[in-house]
Short mmCIF file of C-alpha atoms in Angstrom, two decimals:
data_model
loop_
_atom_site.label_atom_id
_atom_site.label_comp_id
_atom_site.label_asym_id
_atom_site.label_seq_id
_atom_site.Cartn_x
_atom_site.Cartn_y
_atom_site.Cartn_z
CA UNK A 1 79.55 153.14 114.25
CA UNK A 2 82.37 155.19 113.70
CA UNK A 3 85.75 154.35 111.91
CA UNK A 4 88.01 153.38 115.05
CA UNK A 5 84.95 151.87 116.48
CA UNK A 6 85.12 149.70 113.09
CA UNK A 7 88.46 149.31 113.14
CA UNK A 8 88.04 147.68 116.75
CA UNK A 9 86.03 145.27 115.56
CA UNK A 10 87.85 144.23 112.67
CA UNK A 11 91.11 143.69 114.61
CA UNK A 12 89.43 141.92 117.20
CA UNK A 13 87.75 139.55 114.24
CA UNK A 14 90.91 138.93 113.24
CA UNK A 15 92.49 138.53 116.36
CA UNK A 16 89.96 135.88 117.53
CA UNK A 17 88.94 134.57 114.30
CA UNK A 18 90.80 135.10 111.11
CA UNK A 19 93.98 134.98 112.51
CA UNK A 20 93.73 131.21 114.28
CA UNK A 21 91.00 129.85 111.39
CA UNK A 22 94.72 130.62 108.99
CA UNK A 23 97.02 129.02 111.41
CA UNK A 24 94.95 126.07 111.71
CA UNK A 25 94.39 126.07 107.80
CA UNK A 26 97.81 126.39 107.37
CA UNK A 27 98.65 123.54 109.73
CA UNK A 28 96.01 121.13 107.84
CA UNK A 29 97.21 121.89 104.54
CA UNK A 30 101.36 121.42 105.68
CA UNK A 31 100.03 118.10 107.14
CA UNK A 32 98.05 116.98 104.09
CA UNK A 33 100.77 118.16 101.80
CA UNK A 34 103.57 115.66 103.99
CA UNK A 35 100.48 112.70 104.21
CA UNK A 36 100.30 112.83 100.64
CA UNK A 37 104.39 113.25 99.78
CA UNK A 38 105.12 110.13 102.02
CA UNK A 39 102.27 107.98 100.27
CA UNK A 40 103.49 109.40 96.54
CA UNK A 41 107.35 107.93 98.05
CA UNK A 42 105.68 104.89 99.14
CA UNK A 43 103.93 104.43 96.34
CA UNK A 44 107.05 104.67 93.59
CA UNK A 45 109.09 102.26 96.62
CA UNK A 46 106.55 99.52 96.13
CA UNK A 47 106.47 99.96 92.30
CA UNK A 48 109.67 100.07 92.00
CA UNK A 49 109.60 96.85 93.90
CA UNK A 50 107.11 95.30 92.05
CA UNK A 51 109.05 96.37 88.66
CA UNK A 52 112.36 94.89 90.08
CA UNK A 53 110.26 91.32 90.52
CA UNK A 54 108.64 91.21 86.94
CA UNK A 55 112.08 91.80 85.79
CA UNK A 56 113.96 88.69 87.87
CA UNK A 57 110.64 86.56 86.88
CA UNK A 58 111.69 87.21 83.48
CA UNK A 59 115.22 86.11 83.73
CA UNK A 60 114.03 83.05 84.58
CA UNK A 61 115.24 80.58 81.99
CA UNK A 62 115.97 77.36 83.52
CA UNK A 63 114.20 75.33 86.46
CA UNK A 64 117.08 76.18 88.87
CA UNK A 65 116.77 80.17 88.39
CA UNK A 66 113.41 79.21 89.99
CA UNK A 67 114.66 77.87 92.84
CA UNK A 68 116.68 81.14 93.17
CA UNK A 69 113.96 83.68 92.65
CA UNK A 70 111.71 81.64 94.91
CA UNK A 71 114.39 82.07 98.18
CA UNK A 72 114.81 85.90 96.55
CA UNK A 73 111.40 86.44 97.19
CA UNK A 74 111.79 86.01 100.80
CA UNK A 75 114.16 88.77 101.24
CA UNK A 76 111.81 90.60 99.07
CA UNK A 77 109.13 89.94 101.79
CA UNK A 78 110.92 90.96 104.42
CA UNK A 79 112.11 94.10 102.89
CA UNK A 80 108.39 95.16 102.13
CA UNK A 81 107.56 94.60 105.51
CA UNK A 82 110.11 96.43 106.96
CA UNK A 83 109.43 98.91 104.38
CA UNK A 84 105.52 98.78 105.60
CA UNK A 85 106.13 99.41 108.89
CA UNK A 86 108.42 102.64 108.40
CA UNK A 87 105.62 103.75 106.28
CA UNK A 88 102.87 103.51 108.82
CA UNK A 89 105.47 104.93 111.86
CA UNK A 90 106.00 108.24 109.23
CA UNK A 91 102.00 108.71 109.18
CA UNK A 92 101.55 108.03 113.11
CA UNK A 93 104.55 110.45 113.54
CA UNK A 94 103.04 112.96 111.33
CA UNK A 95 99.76 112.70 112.92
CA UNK A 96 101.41 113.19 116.15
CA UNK A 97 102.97 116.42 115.24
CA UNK A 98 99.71 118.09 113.98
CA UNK A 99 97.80 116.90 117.19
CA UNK A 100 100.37 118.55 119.19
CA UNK A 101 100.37 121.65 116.74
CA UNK A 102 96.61 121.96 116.53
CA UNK A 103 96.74 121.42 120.58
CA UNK A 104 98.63 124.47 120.80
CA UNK A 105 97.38 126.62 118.72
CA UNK A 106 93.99 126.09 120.56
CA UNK A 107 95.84 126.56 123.94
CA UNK A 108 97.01 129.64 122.27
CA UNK A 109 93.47 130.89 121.03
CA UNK A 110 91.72 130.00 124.26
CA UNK A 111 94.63 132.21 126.38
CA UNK A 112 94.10 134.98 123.82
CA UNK A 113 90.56 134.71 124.53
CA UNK A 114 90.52 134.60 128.02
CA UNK A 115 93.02 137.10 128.13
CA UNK A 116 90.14 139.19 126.15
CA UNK A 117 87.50 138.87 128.33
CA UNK A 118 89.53 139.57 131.74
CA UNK A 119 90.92 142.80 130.46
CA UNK A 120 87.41 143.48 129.15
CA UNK A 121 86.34 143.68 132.66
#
C-alpha cells in the first residue's frame, strides 16, 4: 500500500473507531469519577452523622437527657432519610445523563457510519 493509501486507512480507523472508543471512555470515566465523588460526600454526611450521635450519647448524664436524645433521634431519622433519598435521586440523575450521553454518541457514530458507506457508493 502506499503512504496516502495508509494514511486513508488510519483516518478512517480513527474516524470510526478510535475516535468514538475515546468519547465513550471519556464519558465512563467522567461518570465513574461523579458516582464515586457523590458516594465519598455521602459517605463523610453519614459519618459525620454518626459522629454527631456518639457525641450527644455521651452527654448523657442524667435519666432525663435520655428522654431528650431519644425524641433527638427522631429528627435524626428523618434527616437520614431525607438525606437517603437525595442520595439515590443524584445516582439515578447521573445515570440518566450518561444514558442520554452514551445514546448520542452512538446516534452520532452510527450517522458517521452510514454517512460512510453512502458516500462510499
Amino acid at each position: 500500500m502506499s503512504n496516502p493509501t495508509i494514511n486513508q486507512v488510519n483516518e478512517q480507523f480513527e474516524k470510526f473507531f478510535g475516535g468514538p472508543a475515546r468519547a465513550f471512555a471519556e464519558l465512563s470515566i467522567n461518570h465513574v469519577e461523579a458516582l464515586v465523588n457523590s458516594q465519598v460526600a455521602a459517605s463523610q454526611a453519614y459519618t459525620d452523622l454518626g459522629i454527631q450521635q456518639v457525641r450527644k450519647a455521651l452527654e448523657i448524664k442524667a435519666p432525663q437527657d435520655v428522654q431528650g436524645y431519644v425524641q433527638g433521634q427522631q429528627e435524626v431519622a428523618k434527616e437520614l432519610g431525607e438525606r437517603m433519598k437525595g442520595d439515590a435521586q443524584n445516582v439515578i440523575e447521573l445515570n440518566r445523563k450518561f444514558a442520554e450521553e452514551a445514546k448520542k454518541l452512538s446516534q452520532q457514530n452510527v450517522q458517521a457510519v452510514s454517512e460512510a458507506a453512502s458516500n462510499a457508493k
